[in-house]
DNA sequence: AACACGCTCATACTAAAGTACCAAAAGCAT
DNA sequence: ATGCTTTTGGTACTTTAGTATGAGCGTGTT
């Protein structure tokens, strides 16, 4: 929001500069005024597109920030969240166990806890729920 | 793309209209010219944001179009693709069977075919691969 | 120190998932 | 009609997944 204010401030200044130019050097020529109008139009068109992309990027980042908060809200431990991510990568319990240097039993325990906390019946459902909660 | 051309045509016309207005009714007054400049700036700022959103939506739809092409490329039949989507929704074979009014045996056959065609070992991996291919 | 909590691991099951192979009915194109 | 693919269904079996329960270990809290 602060950036937006700064950007608008810059825009106002540049607009004023254009006013000055039009007043003191180009006012007598009608064609030049049309040119200035065109320039202003194009510039602000580009600025509009730029601002829109910025805001969209902020939204995307915003989704990323929500992650950890919701993970805490679900009371998922670090390890459980870690296992959940590996599940979403399509790994089996054995593969996850090897990747995290623990036994398959341990992974099964973690998976069961994840399923309970996400209120899922299967690991595939856990993936779906986690993506709905934008945790992945 | 055709829409973009139409929109730009409309913009050019409105710009010309502003020129006419400025020429025949407001040219003598400096303050009014500034006002017109401001209006043009704001209008094109809004137009820029609007166009950007449009283009982003088109990209989103574009990804959607690629879907069917890649599904065909993978030689996935309609039914197999249908099953694949239900898998990604976190449903079990039995639940998919009930939803599509067939037996679990049939779903198992479809699932096996999907796994072979997606080169996946598990249904969770199939989900991951399908999302990478932007098929879901 | 005592306690809660997270991580680890195990055993013993039950339940899904997945494989292999086969086969019949339906839809489609030549 | 004859072939080809899809869809459907079955049997039999192996492999993962998931549940239930218990237990040891380390860490931070009270």
mmCIF file of C-alpha atoms (C1' of nucleotides) in Angstrom:
data_model
loop_
_atom_site.group_PDB
_atom_site.id
_atom_site.type_symbol
_atom_site.label_atom_id
_atom_site.label_comp_id
_atom_site.label_asym_id
_atom_site.label_seq_id
_atom_site.Cartn_x
_atom_site.Cartn_y
_atom_site.Cartn_z
ATOM 1 C CA UNK A 1 0.000 0.000 0.000
ATOM 2 C CA UNK A 2 2.846 2.365 0.790
ATOM 3 C CA UNK A 3 4.389 1.615 -2.574
ATOM 4 C CA UNK A 4 1.119 2.377 -4.277
ATOM 5 C CA UNK A 5 1.061 5.813 -2.650
ATOM 6 C CA UNK A 6 4.635 6.480 -3.760
ATOM 7 C CA UNK A 7 3.834 5.398 -7.312
ATOM 8 C CA UNK A 8 0.789 7.644 -7.448
ATOM 9 C CA UNK A 9 2.865 10.489 -6.096
ATOM 10 C CA UNK A 10 5.351 9.957 -8.908
ATOM 11 C CA UNK A 11 2.542 9.860 -11.409
ATOM 12 C CA UNK A 12 1.121 13.147 -10.151
ATOM 13 C CA UNK A 13 4.543 14.780 -10.436
ATOM 14 C CA UNK A 14 5.091 13.544 -13.978
ATOM 15 C CA UNK A 15 1.628 14.733 -14.903
ATOM 16 C CA UNK A 16 2.436 18.201 -13.544
ATOM 17 C CA UNK A 17 5.671 18.216 -15.541
ATOM 18 C CA UNK A 18 3.686 17.483 -18.682
ATOM 19 C CA UNK A 19 1.419 20.378 -17.811
ATOM 20 C CA UNK A 20 4.355 22.730 -17.566
ATOM 21 C CA UNK A 21 5.785 21.545 -20.864
ATOM 22 C CA UNK A 22 2.490 21.997 -22.595
ATOM 23 C CA UNK A 23 2.023 25.471 -21.114
ATOM 24 C CA UNK A 24 5.387 27.067 -21.842
ATOM 25 C CA UNK A 25 6.645 25.462 -25.011
ATOM 26 C CA UNK A 26 3.879 23.794 -26.946
ATOM 27 C CA UNK A 27 0.665 25.626 -26.176
ATOM 28 C CA UNK A 28 0.609 27.510 -29.441
ATOM 29 C CA UNK A 29 0.627 24.415 -31.596
ATOM 30 C CA UNK A 30 -2.547 22.339 -31.804
ATOM 31 C CA UNK A 31 -0.807 19.306 -33.266
ATOM 32 C CA UNK A 32 1.622 19.199 -30.372
ATOM 33 C CA UNK A 33 -1.223 19.189 -27.900
ATOM 34 C CA UNK A 34 -2.661 16.165 -29.610
ATOM 35 C CA UNK A 35 0.739 14.543 -29.392
ATOM 36 C CA UNK A 36 0.952 15.231 -25.679
ATOM 37 C CA UNK A 37 -2.493 13.744 -25.177
ATOM 38 C CA UNK A 38 -1.416 10.635 -27.044
ATOM 39 C CA UNK A 39 1.768 10.356 -25.000
ATOM 40 C CA UNK A 40 -0.133 10.757 -21.750
ATOM 41 C CA UNK A 41 -2.596 8.120 -22.877
ATOM 42 C CA UNK A 42 0.076 5.589 -23.796
ATOM 43 C CA UNK A 43 2.122 6.257 -20.668
ATOM 44 C CA UNK A 44 -0.807 5.759 -18.364
ATOM 45 C CA UNK A 45 -1.937 2.709 -20.271
ATOM 46 C CA UNK A 46 1.466 1.167 -19.611
ATOM 47 C CA UNK A 47 1.401 2.350 -15.995
ATOM 48 C CA UNK A 48 -2.016 0.742 -15.602
ATOM 49 C CA UNK A 49 -0.763 -2.585 -16.883
ATOM 50 C CA UNK A 50 2.304 -2.305 -14.648
ATOM 51 C CA UNK A 51 0.271 -1.524 -11.539
ATOM 52 C CA UNK A 52 -2.081 -4.393 -12.248
ATOM 53 C CA UNK A 53 0.752 -6.875 -12.561
ATOM 54 C CA UNK A 54 2.246 -5.582 -9.312
ATOM 55 C CA UNK A 55 -0.998 -6.061 -7.459
ATOM 56 C CA UNK A 56 -1.390 -9.552 -8.867
ATOM 57 C CA UNK A 57 2.087 -10.462 -7.743
ATOM 58 C CA UNK A 58 1.237 -9.213 -4.274
ATOM 59 C CA UNK A 59 -1.788 -11.483 -4.206
ATOM 60 C CA UNK A 60 0.351 -14.425 -5.241
ATOM 61 C CA UNK A 61 2.833 -13.676 -2.486
ATOM 62 C CA UNK A 62 -0.041 -13.222 -0.086
ATOM 63 C CA UNK A 63 -1.144 -16.775 -0.708
ATOM 64 C CA UNK A 64 2.332 -17.960 0.080
ATOM 65 C CA UNK A 65 2.339 -16.153 3.394
ATOM 66 C CA UNK A 66 -0.904 -17.699 4.532
ATOM 67 C CA UNK A 67 0.737 -21.130 4.403
ATOM 68 C CA UNK A 68 2.574 -21.216 7.686
ATOM 69 C CA UNK A 69 -0.252 -19.604 9.608
ATOM 70 C CA UNK A 70 -2.704 -22.257 8.487
ATOM 71 C CA UNK A 71 -0.216 -25.018 9.136
ATOM 72 C CA UNK A 72 -0.005 -23.821 12.724
ATOM 73 C CA UNK A 73 -3.762 -23.497 12.922
ATOM 74 C CA UNK A 74 -4.065 -27.157 11.929
ATOM 75 C CA UNK A 75 -1.506 -28.030 14.604
ATOM 76 C CA UNK A 76 0.618 -29.827 12.038
ATOM 77 C CA UNK A 77 4.143 -30.356 13.316
ATOM 78 C CA UNK A 78 7.172 -29.634 11.120
ATOM 79 C CA UNK A 79 7.747 -33.283 10.431
ATOM 80 C CA UNK A 80 4.118 -33.949 9.633
ATOM 81 C CA UNK A 81 4.045 -31.042 7.216
ATOM 82 C CA UNK A 82 7.233 -32.321 5.669
ATOM 83 C CA UNK A 83 5.664 -35.729 5.154
ATOM 84 C CA UNK A 84 2.543 -34.118 3.719
ATOM 85 C CA UNK A 85 4.626 -32.374 1.064
ATOM 86 C CA UNK A 86 6.355 -35.596 0.124
ATOM 87 C CA UNK A 87 2.969 -37.267 -0.201
ATOM 88 C CA UNK A 88 1.880 -34.555 -2.603
ATOM 89 C CA UNK A 89 5.002 -35.262 -4.631
ATOM 90 C CA UNK A 90 3.589 -38.715 -5.223
ATOM 91 C CA UNK A 91 6.044 -40.662 -3.070
ATOM 92 C CA UNK A 92 5.206 -43.897 -1.256
ATOM 93 C CA UNK A 93 5.693 -44.307 2.477
ATOM 94 C CA UNK A 94 8.851 -46.299 1.868
ATOM 95 C CA UNK A 95 10.286 -43.668 -0.452
ATOM 96 C CA UNK A 96 9.501 -40.901 2.021
ATOM 97 C CA UNK A 97 11.140 -42.961 4.775
ATOM 98 C CA UNK A 98 14.349 -43.322 2.756
ATOM 99 C CA UNK A 99 14.332 -39.646 1.854
ATOM 100 C CA UNK A 100 13.974 -38.535 5.459
ATOM 101 C CA UNK A 101 16.267 -41.267 6.848
ATOM 102 C CA UNK A 102 13.662 -42.896 9.089
ATOM 103 C CA UNK A 103 11.714 -46.159 8.954
ATOM 104 C CA UNK A 104 8.459 -46.729 7.156
ATOM 105 C CA UNK A 105 6.757 -47.205 10.534
ATOM 106 C CA UNK A 106 7.591 -43.655 11.464
ATOM 107 C CA UNK A 107 6.197 -42.345 8.207
ATOM 108 C CA UNK A 108 3.014 -44.329 8.714
ATOM 109 C CA UNK A 109 2.576 -42.729 12.093
ATOM 110 C CA UNK A 110 3.093 -39.278 10.633
ATOM 111 C CA UNK A 111 0.732 -39.987 7.738
ATOM 112 C CA UNK A 112 -1.991 -41.163 10.106
ATOM 113 C CA UNK A 113 -1.618 -38.001 12.162
ATOM 114 C CA UNK A 114 -1.753 -35.858 9.037
ATOM 115 C CA UNK A 115 -4.928 -37.598 7.880
ATOM 116 C CA UNK A 116 -6.584 -37.024 11.257
ATOM 117 C CA UNK A 117 -5.591 -33.361 11.403
ATOM 118 C CA UNK A 118 -6.682 -32.705 7.836
ATOM 119 C CA UNK A 119 -9.848 -34.767 8.336
ATOM 120 C CA UNK A 120 -8.946 -36.901 5.333
ATOM 121 C CA UNK A 121 -9.634 -40.574 4.764
ATOM 122 C CA UNK A 122 -6.863 -41.130 2.211
ATOM 123 C CA UNK A 123 -3.576 -39.505 1.289
ATOM 124 C CA UNK A 124 -5.043 -38.400 -2.035
ATOM 125 C CA UNK A 125 -7.811 -36.615 -0.175
ATOM 126 C CA UNK A 126 -5.196 -35.052 2.087
ATOM 127 C CA UNK A 127 -3.505 -33.627 -1.003
ATOM 128 C CA UNK A 128 -6.765 -32.189 -2.235
ATOM 129 C CA UNK A 129 -7.657 -30.662 1.139
ATOM 130 C CA UNK A 130 -4.161 -29.257 1.603
ATOM 131 C CA UNK A 131 -4.311 -27.573 -1.791
ATOM 132 C CA UNK A 132 -7.718 -26.142 -0.991
ATOM 133 C CA UNK A 133 -6.278 -24.693 2.195
ATOM 134 C CA UNK A 134 -3.385 -23.403 0.071
ATOM 135 C CA UNK A 135 -0.919 -25.168 2.291
ATOM 136 C CA UNK A 136 1.033 -26.637 -0.609
ATOM 137 C CA UNK B 1 -6.546 -11.100 -30.462
ATOM 138 C CA UNK B 2 -9.524 -9.860 -32.454
ATOM 139 C CA UNK B 3 -10.971 -8.382 -29.305
ATOM 140 C CA UNK B 4 -7.739 -6.557 -28.610
ATOM 141 C CA UNK B 5 -7.901 -4.926 -32.037
ATOM 142 C CA UNK B 6 -11.493 -3.854 -31.438
ATOM 143 C CA UNK B 7 -10.601 -2.420 -28.054
ATOM 144 C CA UNK B 8 -7.691 -0.459 -29.477
ATOM 145 C CA UNK B 9 -9.925 0.806 -32.262
ATOM 146 C CA UNK B 10 -12.383 2.014 -29.653
ATOM 147 C CA UNK B 11 -9.579 3.688 -27.756
ATOM 148 C CA UNK B 12 -8.352 5.497 -30.856
ATOM 149 C CA UNK B 13 -11.869 6.764 -31.560
ATOM 150 C CA UNK B 14 -12.377 8.016 -28.027
ATOM 151 C CA UNK B 15 -8.992 9.703 -28.173
ATOM 152 C CA UNK B 16 -9.993 11.466 -31.386
ATOM 153 C CA UNK B 17 -13.250 12.540 -29.766
ATOM 154 C CA UNK B 18 -11.288 14.080 -26.916
ATOM 155 C CA UNK B 19 -9.173 15.915 -29.472
ATOM 156 C CA UNK B 20 -12.253 17.384 -31.093
ATOM 157 C CA UNK B 21 -13.679 18.477 -27.778
ATOM 158 C CA UNK B 22 -10.429 20.099 -26.783
ATOM 159 C CA UNK B 23 -10.123 21.851 -30.135
ATOM 160 C CA UNK B 24 -13.570 23.363 -30.534
ATOM 161 C CA UNK B 25 -14.796 24.070 -27.062
ATOM 162 C CA UNK B 26 -11.986 24.176 -24.539
ATOM 163 C CA UNK B 27 -8.846 25.223 -26.377
ATOM 164 C CA UNK B 28 -8.953 28.758 -25.051
ATOM 165 C CA UNK B 29 -8.866 27.752 -21.414
ATOM 166 C CA UNK B 30 -5.599 26.395 -19.941
ATOM 167 C CA UNK B 31 -7.233 24.905 -16.851
ATOM 168 C CA UNK B 32 -9.615 22.897 -18.960
ATOM 169 C CA UNK B 33 -6.716 21.460 -20.917
ATOM 170 C CA UNK B 34 -5.142 20.283 -17.713
ATOM 171 C CA UNK B 35 -8.431 18.703 -16.760
ATOM 172 C CA UNK B 36 -8.608 16.873 -20.057
ATOM 173 C CA UNK B 37 -5.079 15.639 -19.593
ATOM 174 C CA UNK B 38 -5.998 14.319 -16.169
ATOM 175 C CA UNK B 39 -9.117 12.628 -17.517
ATOM 176 C CA UNK B 40 -7.157 11.021 -20.329
ATOM 177 C CA UNK B 41 -4.549 9.836 -17.849
ATOM 178 C CA UNK B 42 -7.076 8.290 -15.488
ATOM 179 C CA UNK B 43 -9.107 6.707 -18.283
ATOM 180 C CA UNK B 44 -6.092 5.048 -19.830
ATOM 181 C CA UNK B 45 -4.818 3.946 -16.449
ATOM 182 C CA UNK B 46 -8.102 2.134 -15.922
ATOM 183 C CA UNK B 47 -8.021 0.790 -19.464
ATOM 184 C CA UNK B 48 -4.501 -0.506 -18.851
ATOM 185 C CA UNK B 49 -5.572 -2.368 -15.742
ATOM 186 C CA UNK B 50 -8.604 -3.726 -17.580
ATOM 187 C CA UNK B 51 -6.571 -4.923 -20.554
ATOM 188 C CA UNK B 52 -4.052 -6.585 -18.273
ATOM 189 C CA UNK B 53 -6.733 -8.509 -16.460
ATOM 190 C CA UNK B 54 -8.227 -9.572 -19.769
ATOM 191 C CA UNK B 55 -4.910 -10.853 -21.033
ATOM 192 C CA UNK B 56 -4.290 -12.747 -17.818
ATOM 193 C CA UNK B 57 -7.662 -14.390 -18.121
ATOM 194 C CA UNK B 58 -6.835 -15.375 -21.675
ATOM 195 C CA UNK B 59 -3.635 -17.009 -20.443
ATOM 196 C CA UNK B 60 -5.612 -18.917 -17.877
ATOM 197 C CA UNK B 61 -8.028 -20.083 -20.544
ATOM 198 C CA UNK B 62 -5.097 -20.862 -22.800
ATOM 199 C CA UNK B 63 -3.792 -23.325 -20.243
ATOM 200 C CA UNK B 64 -7.220 -24.855 -20.175
ATOM 201 C CA UNK B 65 -7.160 -25.362 -23.922
ATOM 202 C CA UNK B 66 -3.858 -27.194 -23.821
ATOM 203 C CA UNK B 67 -5.553 -29.756 -21.602
ATOM 204 C CA UNK B 68 -7.427 -31.701 -24.216
ATOM 205 C CA UNK B 69 -4.533 -31.690 -26.659
ATOM 206 C CA UNK B 70 -2.187 -33.233 -24.110
ATOM 207 C CA UNK B 71 -4.840 -35.692 -23.024
ATOM 208 C CA UNK B 72 -5.050 -36.889 -26.605
ATOM 209 C CA UNK B 73 -1.270 -36.959 -26.881
ATOM 210 C CA UNK B 74 -1.161 -39.281 -23.888
ATOM 211 C CA UNK B 75 -3.810 -41.432 -25.536
ATOM 212 C CA UNK B 76 -5.998 -41.145 -22.473
ATOM 213 C CA UNK B 77 -9.586 -42.089 -23.251
ATOM 214 C CA UNK B 78 -12.491 -39.981 -21.996
ATOM 215 C CA UNK B 79 -13.300 -42.461 -19.307
ATOM 216 C CA UNK B 80 -9.718 -42.752 -18.173
ATOM 217 C CA UNK B 81 -9.407 -38.990 -17.979
ATOM 218 C CA UNK B 82 -12.651 -38.865 -16.049
ATOM 219 C CA UNK B 83 -11.283 -41.374 -13.561
ATOM 220 C CA UNK B 84 -8.046 -39.436 -13.305
ATOM 221 C CA UNK B 85 -9.963 -36.307 -12.283
ATOM 222 C CA UNK B 86 -11.880 -38.213 -9.625
ATOM 223 C CA UNK B 87 -8.595 -39.556 -8.287
ATOM 224 C CA UNK B 88 -7.289 -36.018 -7.977
ATOM 225 C CA UNK B 89 -10.412 -35.156 -5.998
ATOM 226 C CA UNK B 90 -9.219 -37.633 -3.407
ATOM 227 C CA UNK B 91 -11.839 -40.322 -4.022
ATOM 228 C CA UNK B 92 -11.248 -44.054 -3.503
ATOM 229 C CA UNK B 93 -11.824 -46.596 -6.265
ATOM 230 C CA UNK B 94 -15.109 -47.608 -4.659
ATOM 231 C CA UNK B 95 -16.316 -44.026 -4.411
ATOM 232 C CA UNK B 96 -15.406 -43.372 -8.036
ATOM 233 C CA UNK B 97 -17.215 -46.560 -9.033
ATOM 234 C CA UNK B 98 -20.400 -45.431 -7.277
ATOM 235 C CA UNK B 99 -20.140 -41.970 -8.774
ATOM 236 C CA UNK B 100 -19.778 -43.281 -12.323
ATOM 237 C CA UNK B 101 -22.250 -46.151 -11.834
ATOM 238 C CA UNK B 102 -19.820 -48.960 -12.577
ATOM 239 C CA UNK B 103 -18.086 -51.625 -10.471
ATOM 240 C CA UNK B 104 -14.838 -51.191 -8.616
ATOM 241 C CA UNK B 105 -13.225 -53.715 -10.973
ATOM 242 C CA UNK B 106 -13.833 -51.389 -13.876
ATOM 243 C CA UNK B 107 -12.304 -48.473 -12.035
ATOM 244 C CA UNK B 108 -9.272 -50.551 -11.165
ATOM 245 C CA UNK B 109 -8.785 -51.347 -14.830
ATOM 246 C CA UNK B 110 -9.063 -47.667 -15.739
ATOM 247 C CA UNK B 111 -6.702 -46.648 -12.962
ATOM 248 C CA UNK B 112 -4.102 -49.179 -14.059
ATOM 249 C CA UNK B 113 -4.305 -47.870 -17.622
ATOM 250 C CA UNK B 114 -3.973 -44.294 -16.409
ATOM 251 C CA UNK B 115 -0.900 -45.193 -14.371
ATOM 252 C CA UNK B 116 0.726 -46.871 -17.367
ATOM 253 C CA UNK B 117 -0.044 -43.978 -19.709
ATOM 254 C CA UNK B 118 1.156 -41.365 -17.224
ATOM 255 C CA UNK B 119 4.166 -43.502 -16.326
ATOM 256 C CA UNK B 120 3.191 -43.330 -12.652
ATOM 257 C CA UNK B 121 3.649 -45.960 -9.979
ATOM 258 C CA UNK B 122 0.937 -44.693 -7.679
ATOM 259 C CA UNK B 123 -2.243 -42.649 -7.959
ATOM 260 C CA UNK B 124 -0.644 -39.875 -5.948
ATOM 261 C CA UNK B 125 2.199 -39.728 -8.447
ATOM 262 C CA UNK B 126 -0.351 -39.685 -11.255
ATOM 263 C CA UNK B 127 -1.892 -36.587 -9.684
ATOM 264 C CA UNK B 128 1.487 -34.898 -9.489
ATOM 265 C CA UNK B 129 2.402 -35.764 -13.083
ATOM 266 C CA UNK B 130 -0.999 -34.709 -14.373
ATOM 267 C CA UNK B 131 -0.683 -31.350 -12.670
ATOM 268 C CA UNK B 132 2.776 -30.883 -14.117
ATOM 269 C CA UNK B 133 1.354 -31.551 -17.563
ATOM 270 C CA UNK B 134 -1.421 -29.089 -16.700
ATOM 271 C CA UNK B 135 -4.003 -31.691 -17.458
ATOM 272 C CA UNK B 136 -5.983 -31.004 -14.307
ATOM 273 C "C1'" DA C 1 12.296 -33.323 39.015
ATOM 274 C "C1'" DA C 2 7.944 -34.108 36.679
ATOM 275 C "C1'" DC C 3 5.242 -33.480 32.530
ATOM 276 C "C1'" DA C 4 3.750 -32.599 27.970
ATOM 277 C "C1'" DC C 5 4.972 -33.009 23.308
ATOM 278 C "C1'" DG C 6 7.166 -34.368 19.237
ATOM 279 C "C1'" DC C 7 9.798 -37.907 16.922
ATOM 280 C "C1'" DT C 8 10.978 -42.354 16.577
ATOM 281 C "C1'" DC C 9 10.018 -47.443 15.936
ATOM 282 C "C1'" DA C 10 7.549 -51.912 16.301
ATOM 283 C "C1'" DT C 11 3.835 -55.429 15.954
ATOM 284 C "C1'" DA C 12 -0.382 -57.004 14.258
ATOM 285 C "C1'" DC C 13 -4.151 -56.275 11.659
ATOM 286 C "C1'" DT C 14 -7.645 -54.549 8.166
ATOM 287 C "C1'" DA C 15 -8.473 -52.227 4.121
ATOM 288 C "C1'" DA C 16 -7.350 -50.240 -0.089
ATOM 289 C "C1'" DA C 17 -4.621 -50.124 -4.167
ATOM 290 C "C1'" DG C 18 -2.461 -52.093 -7.871
ATOM 291 C "C1'" DT C 19 -1.037 -56.139 -11.241
ATOM 292 C "C1'" DA C 20 -1.916 -59.750 -14.480
ATOM 293 C "C1'" DC C 21 -4.817 -61.930 -17.501
ATOM 294 C "C1'" DC C 22 -8.857 -62.829 -19.523
ATOM 295 C "C1'" DA C 23 -13.235 -61.903 -21.845
ATOM 296 C "C1'" DA C 24 -17.642 -60.071 -23.522
ATOM 297 C "C1'" DA C 25 -20.556 -56.234 -25.149
ATOM 298 C "C1'" DA C 26 -20.768 -51.669 -27.432
ATOM 299 C "C1'" DG C 27 -19.292 -48.052 -30.654
ATOM 300 C "C1'" DC C 28 -17.026 -46.710 -34.812
ATOM 301 C "C1'" DA C 29 -14.804 -46.565 -39.160
ATOM 302 C "C1'" DT C 30 -13.468 -48.892 -43.485
ATOM 303 C "C1'" DA D 1 -19.634 -57.329 -42.040
ATOM 304 C "C1'" DT D 2 -15.061 -57.140 -40.101
ATOM 305 C "C1'" DG D 3 -11.725 -55.205 -37.513
ATOM 306 C "C1'" DC D 4 -10.356 -51.874 -33.816
ATOM 307 C "C1'" DT D 5 -10.821 -49.405 -29.580
ATOM 308 C "C1'" DT D 6 -13.314 -48.441 -25.545
ATOM 309 C "C1'" DT D 7 -15.745 -49.783 -21.764
ATOM 310 C "C1'" DT D 8 -17.074 -52.925 -18.787
ATOM 311 C "C1'" DG D 9 -16.415 -56.821 -15.522
ATOM 312 C "C1'" DG D 10 -14.242 -60.797 -13.253
ATOM 313 C "C1'" DT D 11 -10.697 -63.762 -10.591
ATOM 314 C "C1'" DA D 12 -6.632 -64.245 -8.132
ATOM 315 C "C1'" DC D 13 -2.746 -62.351 -6.014
ATOM 316 C "C1'" DT D 14 0.829 -58.955 -4.376
ATOM 317 C "C1'" DT D 15 1.806 -54.731 -2.580
ATOM 318 C "C1'" DT D 16 0.832 -50.273 -0.268
ATOM 319 C "C1'" DA D 17 -1.801 -47.810 2.853
ATOM 320 C "C1'" DG D 18 -3.879 -47.073 6.961
ATOM 321 C "C1'" DT D 19 -5.416 -48.278 12.073
ATOM 322 C "C1'" DA D 20 -4.605 -49.407 16.779
ATOM 323 C "C1'" DT D 21 -1.683 -49.648 20.418
ATOM 324 C "C1'" DG D 22 2.359 -49.405 23.021
ATOM 325 C "C1'" DA D 23 6.831 -47.718 24.079
ATOM 326 C "C1'" DG D 24 11.493 -45.408 24.360
ATOM 327 C "C1'" DC D 25 13.989 -40.929 23.803
ATOM 328 C "C1'" DG D 26 15.025 -36.077 23.718
ATOM 329 C "C1'" DT D 27 13.569 -31.200 24.591
ATOM 330 C "C1'" DG D 28 11.508 -27.551 26.584
ATOM 331 C "C1'" DT D 29 8.158 -25.989 30.336
ATOM 332 C "C1'" DT D 30 6.507 -25.498 34.839
#
